[in-house]
mmCIF file of C-alpha atoms and ligand atoms in Angstrom:
data_model
loop_
_atom_site.group_PDB
_atom_site.id
_atom_site.type_symbol
_atom_site.label_atom_id
_atom_site.label_comp_id
_atom_site.label_asym_id
_atom_site.label_seq_id
_atom_site.Cartn_x
_atom_site.Cartn_y
_atom_site.Cartn_z
ATOM 1 C CA UNK A 1 -10.644 -4.534 -7.524
ATOM 2 C CA UNK A 2 -10.328 -8.204 -6.868
ATOM 3 C CA UNK A 3 -12.177 -10.851 -5.020
ATOM 4 C CA UNK A 4 -10.239 -11.483 -1.806
ATOM 5 C CA UNK A 5 -9.380 -15.093 -2.562
ATOM 6 C CA UNK A 6 -7.836 -14.186 -5.895
ATOM 7 C CA UNK A 7 -5.114 -12.055 -4.333
ATOM 8 C CA UNK A 8 -2.947 -15.031 -3.386
ATOM 9 C CA UNK A 9 -3.417 -16.610 -6.786
ATOM 10 C CA UNK A 10 -2.457 -13.386 -8.499
ATOM 11 C CA UNK A 11 0.615 -13.032 -6.310
ATOM 12 C CA UNK A 12 1.639 -16.603 -7.108
ATOM 13 C CA UNK A 13 1.066 -15.988 -10.797
ATOM 14 C CA UNK A 14 3.150 -12.837 -10.581
ATOM 15 C CA UNK A 15 5.933 -14.828 -8.941
ATOM 16 C CA UNK A 16 5.777 -17.468 -11.655
ATOM 17 C CA UNK A 17 5.811 -14.806 -14.378
ATOM 18 C CA UNK A 18 8.752 -13.102 -12.698
ATOM 19 C CA UNK A 19 10.733 -16.305 -12.485
ATOM 20 C CA UNK A 20 9.910 -17.115 -16.109
ATOM 21 C CA UNK A 21 11.193 -13.709 -17.155
ATOM 22 C CA UNK A 22 14.473 -14.412 -15.394
ATOM 23 C CA UNK A 23 14.949 -17.549 -17.456
ATOM 24 C CA UNK A 24 13.843 -15.964 -20.684
ATOM 25 C CA UNK A 25 15.922 -12.999 -21.812
ATOM 26 C CA UNK A 26 14.153 -12.733 -25.172
ATOM 27 C CA UNK A 27 12.593 -9.324 -24.601
ATOM 28 C CA UNK A 28 10.862 -7.843 -27.674
ATOM 29 C CA UNK A 29 13.179 -5.328 -29.304
ATOM 30 C CA UNK A 30 10.531 -3.250 -31.073
ATOM 31 C CA UNK A 31 8.935 -2.012 -27.870
ATOM 32 C CA UNK A 32 10.630 -1.137 -24.619
ATOM 33 C CA UNK A 33 8.539 -2.887 -21.994
ATOM 34 C CA UNK A 34 7.699 -1.097 -18.771
ATOM 35 C CA UNK A 35 9.674 -1.998 -15.659
ATOM 36 C CA UNK A 36 8.834 -1.482 -12.009
ATOM 37 C CA UNK A 37 12.074 0.309 -11.152
ATOM 38 C CA UNK A 38 13.009 1.784 -7.763
ATOM 39 C CA UNK A 39 12.374 5.213 -9.342
ATOM 40 C CA UNK A 40 8.851 4.178 -10.331
ATOM 41 C CA UNK A 41 8.145 2.860 -6.825
ATOM 42 C CA UNK A 42 9.596 5.981 -5.269
ATOM 43 C CA UNK A 43 7.341 8.222 -7.383
ATOM 44 C CA UNK A 44 4.311 6.098 -6.530
ATOM 45 C CA UNK A 45 5.168 6.247 -2.851
ATOM 46 C CA UNK A 46 5.424 10.024 -3.015
ATOM 47 C CA UNK A 47 1.877 10.008 -4.390
ATOM 48 C CA UNK A 48 0.745 7.868 -1.432
ATOM 49 C CA UNK A 49 -0.045 4.968 -3.736
ATOM 50 C CA UNK A 50 0.246 1.590 -2.072
ATOM 51 C CA UNK A 51 3.378 0.082 -3.638
ATOM 52 C CA UNK A 52 3.165 -3.399 -2.125
ATOM 53 C CA UNK A 53 1.979 -5.064 -5.345
ATOM 54 C CA UNK A 54 2.841 -3.030 -8.447
ATOM 55 C CA UNK A 55 2.620 -4.994 -11.686
ATOM 56 C CA UNK A 56 3.019 -4.299 -15.392
ATOM 57 C CA UNK A 57 -0.038 -5.243 -17.437
ATOM 58 C CA UNK A 58 -1.290 -4.921 -20.991
ATOM 59 C CA UNK A 59 -3.911 -2.165 -20.788
ATOM 60 C CA UNK A 60 -6.656 -1.789 -23.369
ATOM 61 C CA UNK A 61 -7.070 1.816 -24.516
ATOM 62 C CA UNK A 62 -10.314 3.559 -25.453
ATOM 63 C CA UNK A 63 -9.659 2.692 -29.092
ATOM 64 C CA UNK A 64 -9.175 -0.981 -28.248
ATOM 65 C CA UNK A 65 -5.398 -1.051 -28.749
ATOM 66 C CA UNK A 66 -3.101 -2.271 -25.981
ATOM 67 C CA UNK A 67 -0.224 -0.608 -24.169
ATOM 68 C CA UNK A 68 2.036 -1.437 -21.242
ATOM 69 C CA UNK A 69 0.873 0.168 -18.004
ATOM 70 C CA UNK A 70 1.361 -0.186 -14.266
ATOM 71 C CA UNK A 71 -1.328 -1.889 -12.175
ATOM 72 C CA UNK A 72 -1.450 -0.468 -8.648
ATOM 73 C CA UNK A 73 -3.503 -1.511 -5.619
ATOM 74 C CA UNK A 74 -4.974 -4.404 -7.587
ATOM 75 C CA UNK A 75 -7.192 -2.511 -10.002
ATOM 76 C CA UNK A 76 -5.795 0.923 -10.803
ATOM 77 C CA UNK A 77 -4.123 1.407 -14.179
ATOM 78 C CA UNK A 78 -1.468 4.115 -14.453
ATOM 79 C CA UNK A 79 0.492 4.681 -17.641
ATOM 80 C CA UNK A 80 4.124 5.806 -17.458
ATOM 81 C CA UNK A 81 3.085 9.141 -18.946
ATOM 82 C CA UNK A 82 0.387 9.612 -16.306
ATOM 83 C CA UNK A 83 2.799 8.708 -13.531
ATOM 84 C CA UNK A 84 5.339 11.218 -14.803
ATOM 85 C CA UNK A 85 2.695 13.954 -14.866
ATOM 86 C CA UNK A 86 1.073 13.155 -11.525
ATOM 87 C CA UNK A 87 1.876 15.599 -8.798
ATOM 88 C CA UNK A 88 0.437 16.153 -5.377
ATOM 89 C CA UNK A 89 -0.256 19.868 -5.455
ATOM 90 C CA UNK A 90 -0.492 20.056 -1.692
ATOM 91 C CA UNK A 91 -1.497 16.555 -0.697
ATOM 92 C CA UNK A 92 -4.185 14.012 -1.331
ATOM 93 C CA UNK A 93 -7.580 14.213 0.240
ATOM 94 C CA UNK A 94 -8.709 11.480 2.550
ATOM 95 C CA UNK A 95 -10.819 9.657 3.934
ATOM 96 C CA UNK A 96 -12.510 8.684 1.683
ATOM 97 C CA UNK A 97 -9.491 9.451 -0.506
ATOM 98 C CA UNK A 98 -9.095 11.020 -3.864
ATOM 99 C CA UNK A 99 -6.305 11.638 -6.336
ATOM 100 C CA UNK A 100 -4.917 15.045 -7.105
ATOM 101 C CA UNK A 101 -6.906 15.113 -10.310
ATOM 102 C CA UNK A 102 -10.659 15.334 -10.462
ATOM 103 C CA UNK A 103 -13.136 15.625 -13.294
ATOM 104 C CA UNK A 104 -13.933 19.234 -14.193
ATOM 105 C CA UNK A 105 -17.489 19.937 -13.108
ATOM 106 C CA UNK A 106 -20.241 20.481 -13.920
ATOM 107 C CA UNK A 107 -20.343 18.067 -16.789
ATOM 108 C CA UNK A 108 -22.127 15.070 -18.225
ATOM 109 C CA UNK A 109 -19.989 11.951 -18.622
ATOM 110 C CA UNK A 110 -21.005 9.682 -21.487
ATOM 111 C CA UNK A 111 -20.573 6.014 -20.591
ATOM 112 C CA UNK A 112 -20.789 3.284 -23.231
ATOM 113 C CA UNK A 113 -21.234 -0.326 -22.137
ATOM 114 C CA UNK A 114 -19.909 -2.489 -24.960
ATOM 115 C CA UNK A 115 -22.333 -4.911 -26.571
ATOM 116 C CA UNK A 116 -22.107 -7.085 -29.643
ATOM 117 C CA UNK A 117 -20.786 -10.562 -30.260
ATOM 118 C CA UNK A 118 -17.094 -10.124 -29.428
ATOM 119 C CA UNK A 119 -15.369 -11.179 -26.216
ATOM 120 C CA UNK A 120 -15.398 -7.580 -24.971
ATOM 121 C CA UNK A 121 -19.213 -7.434 -24.943
ATOM 122 C CA UNK A 122 -20.663 -7.133 -21.451
ATOM 123 C CA UNK A 123 -22.722 -9.990 -20.019
ATOM 124 C CA UNK A 124 -26.351 -9.380 -19.045
ATOM 125 C CA UNK A 125 -25.302 -9.347 -15.398
ATOM 126 C CA UNK A 126 -22.588 -6.783 -16.107
ATOM 127 C CA UNK A 127 -25.009 -4.586 -18.057
ATOM 128 C CA UNK A 128 -27.594 -4.703 -15.272
ATOM 129 C CA UNK A 129 -24.921 -3.998 -12.671
ATOM 130 C CA UNK A 130 -23.529 -1.084 -14.664
ATOM 131 C CA UNK A 131 -27.010 0.388 -15.094
ATOM 132 C CA UNK A 132 -27.643 0.125 -11.345
ATOM 133 C CA UNK A 133 -24.305 1.812 -10.604
ATOM 134 C CA UNK A 134 -24.999 4.693 -13.010
ATOM 135 C CA UNK A 135 -28.478 5.153 -11.522
ATOM 136 C CA UNK A 136 -26.995 5.365 -8.031
ATOM 137 C CA UNK A 137 -24.532 8.076 -9.064
ATOM 138 C CA UNK A 138 -27.219 10.059 -10.871
ATOM 139 C CA UNK A 139 -29.594 9.762 -7.904
ATOM 140 C CA UNK A 140 -27.086 11.698 -5.766
ATOM 141 C CA UNK A 141 -27.608 14.861 -7.825
ATOM 142 C CA UNK A 142 -23.869 15.569 -8.053
ATOM 143 C CA UNK A 143 -22.329 18.261 -10.241
ATOM 144 C CA UNK A 144 -21.265 15.453 -12.573
ATOM 145 C CA UNK A 145 -23.888 13.159 -14.018
ATOM 146 C CA UNK A 146 -23.752 10.198 -16.360
ATOM 147 C CA UNK A 147 -25.505 9.002 -19.464
ATOM 148 C CA UNK A 148 -25.308 5.288 -20.224
ATOM 149 C CA UNK A 149 -25.791 3.678 -23.596
ATOM 150 C CA UNK A 150 -25.133 0.102 -24.614
ATOM 151 C CA UNK A 151 -23.497 -0.082 -28.012
ATOM 152 C CA UNK A 152 -20.925 -1.950 -30.051
ATOM 153 C CA UNK A 153 -19.456 1.460 -31.000
ATOM 154 C CA UNK A 154 -17.271 3.502 -28.651
ATOM 155 C CA UNK A 155 -17.968 6.671 -30.625
ATOM 156 C CA UNK A 156 -18.488 9.720 -28.420
ATOM 157 C CA UNK A 157 -17.780 7.834 -25.204
ATOM 158 C CA UNK A 158 -15.974 9.393 -22.248
ATOM 159 C CA UNK A 159 -15.773 6.026 -20.470
ATOM 160 C CA UNK A 160 -15.974 2.666 -22.261
ATOM 161 C CA UNK A 161 -16.895 -0.316 -20.106
ATOM 162 C CA UNK A 162 -15.772 -3.625 -21.568
ATOM 163 C CA UNK A 163 -15.467 -7.252 -20.551
ATOM 164 C CA UNK A 164 -12.255 -9.260 -20.537
ATOM 165 C CA UNK A 165 -11.341 -12.790 -19.461
ATOM 166 C CA UNK A 166 -9.979 -12.887 -15.942
ATOM 167 C CA UNK A 167 -10.769 -13.530 -12.299
ATOM 168 C CA UNK A 168 -13.592 -11.683 -10.552
ATOM 169 C CA UNK A 169 -13.016 -7.949 -10.434
ATOM 170 C CA UNK A 170 -12.225 -4.996 -12.632
ATOM 171 C CA UNK A 171 -9.673 -2.313 -13.439
ATOM 172 C CA UNK A 172 -9.818 1.402 -14.167
ATOM 173 C CA UNK A 173 -7.606 4.457 -13.740
ATOM 174 C CA UNK A 174 -7.604 8.051 -12.539
ATOM 175 C CA UNK A 175 -8.736 11.283 -14.215
ATOM 176 C CA UNK A 176 -6.356 13.502 -16.157
ATOM 177 C CA UNK A 177 -6.766 16.924 -17.709
ATOM 178 C CA UNK A 178 -10.179 17.332 -16.081
ATOM 179 C CA UNK A 179 -11.479 14.248 -17.876
ATOM 180 C CA UNK A 180 -12.491 10.955 -16.296
ATOM 181 C CA UNK A 181 -10.302 7.900 -16.962
ATOM 182 C CA UNK A 182 -11.680 6.542 -20.203
ATOM 183 C CA UNK A 183 -11.840 2.804 -19.655
ATOM 184 C CA UNK A 184 -13.311 0.293 -17.222
ATOM 185 C CA UNK A 185 -12.586 -3.407 -17.641
ATOM 186 C CA UNK A 186 -14.873 -5.929 -15.959
ATOM 187 C CA UNK A 187 -13.479 -9.456 -15.722
ATOM 188 C CA UNK A 188 -15.387 -12.579 -16.677
ATOM 189 C CA UNK A 189 -15.003 -14.059 -13.188
ATOM 190 C CA UNK A 190 -17.847 -11.717 -12.244
ATOM 191 C CA UNK A 191 -20.199 -14.058 -14.128
ATOM 192 C CA UNK A 192 -20.463 -16.285 -11.077
ATOM 193 C CA UNK A 193 -21.556 -13.382 -8.883
ATOM 194 C CA UNK A 194 -24.854 -11.601 -8.392
ATOM 195 C CA UNK A 195 -25.995 -8.486 -10.198
ATOM 196 C CA UNK A 196 -25.396 -6.694 -6.884
ATOM 197 C CA UNK A 197 -21.714 -7.663 -6.941
ATOM 198 C CA UNK A 198 -21.484 -6.617 -10.589
ATOM 199 C CA UNK A 199 -23.082 -3.282 -9.635
ATOM 200 C CA UNK A 200 -20.565 -2.872 -6.817
ATOM 201 C CA UNK A 201 -17.541 -3.471 -9.054
ATOM 202 C CA UNK A 202 -18.919 -1.164 -11.774
ATOM 203 C CA UNK A 203 -19.558 1.619 -9.226
ATOM 204 C CA UNK A 204 -16.107 1.091 -7.678
ATOM 205 C CA UNK A 205 -14.235 1.284 -10.994
ATOM 206 C CA UNK A 206 -16.196 4.376 -12.047
ATOM 207 C CA UNK A 207 -15.259 5.784 -8.632
ATOM 208 C CA UNK A 208 -11.593 5.486 -9.684
ATOM 209 C CA UNK A 209 -12.374 7.058 -13.076
ATOM 210 C CA UNK A 210 -13.665 10.186 -11.294
ATOM 211 C CA UNK A 211 -10.734 10.317 -8.866
ATOM 212 C CA UNK A 212 -11.531 8.244 -5.804
ATOM 213 C CA UNK A 213 -8.782 6.245 -4.156
ATOM 214 C CA UNK A 214 -9.178 3.063 -2.128
ATOM 215 C CA UNK A 215 -10.664 3.904 1.266
ATOM 216 C CA UNK A 216 -8.154 1.479 2.797
ATOM 217 C CA UNK A 217 -5.206 2.200 0.473
ATOM 218 C CA UNK A 218 -3.030 2.539 3.570
ATOM 219 C CA UNK A 219 -3.670 -0.982 4.864
ATOM 220 C CA UNK A 220 -5.644 -2.998 2.275
ATOM 221 C CA UNK A 221 -7.404 -4.444 5.295
ATOM 222 C CA UNK A 222 -10.358 -5.439 3.095
ATOM 223 C CA UNK A 223 -7.972 -7.802 1.260
ATOM 224 C CA UNK A 224 -6.824 -9.373 4.507
ATOM 225 C CA UNK A 225 -3.536 -7.496 4.323
ATOM 226 C CA UNK A 226 -1.745 -5.060 6.562
ATOM 227 C CA UNK A 227 0.605 -2.956 4.510
ATOM 228 C CA UNK A 228 0.222 0.465 6.068
ATOM 229 C CA UNK A 229 2.797 2.787 4.585
ATOM 230 C CA UNK A 230 1.531 5.883 6.277
ATOM 231 C CA UNK A 231 1.170 8.913 4.084
ATOM 232 C CA UNK A 232 4.743 8.857 2.791
ATOM 233 C CA UNK A 233 5.425 12.178 4.440
ATOM 234 C CA UNK A 234 3.067 14.128 2.235
ATOM 235 C CA UNK A 235 0.139 14.375 4.602
ATOM 236 C CA UNK A 236 -3.479 13.618 3.923
ATOM 237 C CA UNK A 237 -6.455 15.862 4.227
ATOM 238 C CA UNK A 238 -9.573 14.480 5.793
ATOM 239 C CA UNK A 239 -12.863 14.885 3.923
ATOM 240 C CA UNK A 240 -15.122 16.477 6.530
ATOM 241 C CA UNK A 241 -17.720 14.113 7.903
ATOM 242 C CA UNK A 242 -16.040 10.836 6.927
ATOM 243 C CA UNK A 243 -14.303 8.532 9.415
ATOM 244 C CA UNK A 244 -10.530 8.466 9.754
ATOM 245 C CA UNK A 245 -10.382 4.752 10.595
ATOM 246 C CA UNK A 246 -11.274 1.641 8.621
ATOM 247 C CA UNK A 247 -14.676 1.949 6.981
ATOM 248 C CA UNK A 248 -15.827 -1.639 6.515
ATOM 249 C CA UNK A 249 -18.742 -0.907 4.162
ATOM 250 C CA UNK A 250 -17.272 1.701 1.814
ATOM 251 C CA UNK A 251 -17.684 0.850 -1.864
ATOM 252 C CA UNK A 252 -14.115 2.060 -2.413
ATOM 253 C CA UNK A 253 -12.439 -0.620 -0.280
ATOM 254 C CA UNK A 254 -9.657 -2.369 -2.216
ATOM 255 C CA UNK A 255 -11.281 -5.831 -2.059
ATOM 256 C CA UNK A 256 -14.890 -6.991 -2.069
ATOM 257 C CA UNK A 257 -16.792 -10.059 -0.944
ATOM 258 C CA UNK A 258 -19.859 -11.808 -2.324
ATOM 259 C CA UNK A 259 -22.277 -9.946 -0.049
ATOM 260 C CA UNK A 260 -21.660 -6.448 -1.431
ATOM 261 C CA UNK A 261 -24.623 -4.685 -3.016
ATOM 262 C CA UNK A 262 -23.110 -1.743 -4.853
ATOM 263 C CA UNK A 263 -24.824 0.744 -2.553
ATOM 264 C CA UNK A 264 -22.918 3.766 -1.287
ATOM 265 C CA UNK A 265 -22.677 4.020 2.485
ATOM 266 C CA UNK A 266 -23.288 7.361 4.203
ATOM 267 C CA UNK A 267 -19.562 8.211 4.168
ATOM 268 C CA UNK A 268 -19.262 7.446 0.466
ATOM 269 C CA UNK A 269 -22.175 9.816 -0.174
ATOM 270 C CA UNK A 270 -20.520 12.480 1.958
ATOM 271 C CA UNK A 271 -17.257 12.076 0.043
ATOM 272 C CA UNK A 272 -18.929 12.181 -3.388
ATOM 273 C CA UNK A 273 -20.919 15.262 -2.425
ATOM 274 C CA UNK A 274 -17.782 16.922 -1.089
ATOM 275 C CA UNK A 275 -15.860 16.334 -4.313
ATOM 276 C CA UNK A 276 -18.733 16.958 -6.738
HETATM 277 ZN ZN1 LIG B 1 -10.148 -0.221 -6.816
#
């Protein structure tokens, strides 16, 4: 997820990068880079992903290596392999929304917040925010719960949370094979925000890791956009007890502002309890 103001900057940067690529045909020959083809967009649309701003990014894996991956809805990482394997199996669940894949429950998810001296070590604010987010999930008494350790080793982790240079926000991905997505990146721009904002972004990205979609994926209204693409003809199933319209305080909105606290609203709690 991104701070609202950064969206324009990112779009401009994307434009600049795109125009640079047009000038520069020197594509590395040892690795076929990912492309946002019409086929890719069509598949994403069929999965009711918002395709208005799909980018290719360098994603850091659990082991710390990098790979090309798609970035969707501002903060969701999807590898080509994941995209190929994703299927709807009868429609996504809304509202709040989830992906087709969830984490197999009951289970304990081991989260490691990276520490140490490297650039991927979390700041104090990020660590405090992550701890607050984990506590909030565990306080719900869901069928999944989390352990959190801070370590310079990723050994045994199901989700590694690391820091990277960038504008305020974070990225994560969706579950696969019954496992949570294994990586959350928190960007250094969060340093100028409160622990509450850091807690919000940590909770939001973990929300993706366990299968939650953006509450406003259809409009990105929280980002000041209006890009409703409907449900792409695949339907959407309402989570009982949550609103069908725009939910202005959901922690799973696509964009955040500086006043967020990281707390779940009543609908978020209903959705989490429904899924887990
Ligand atoms: Zn998000």
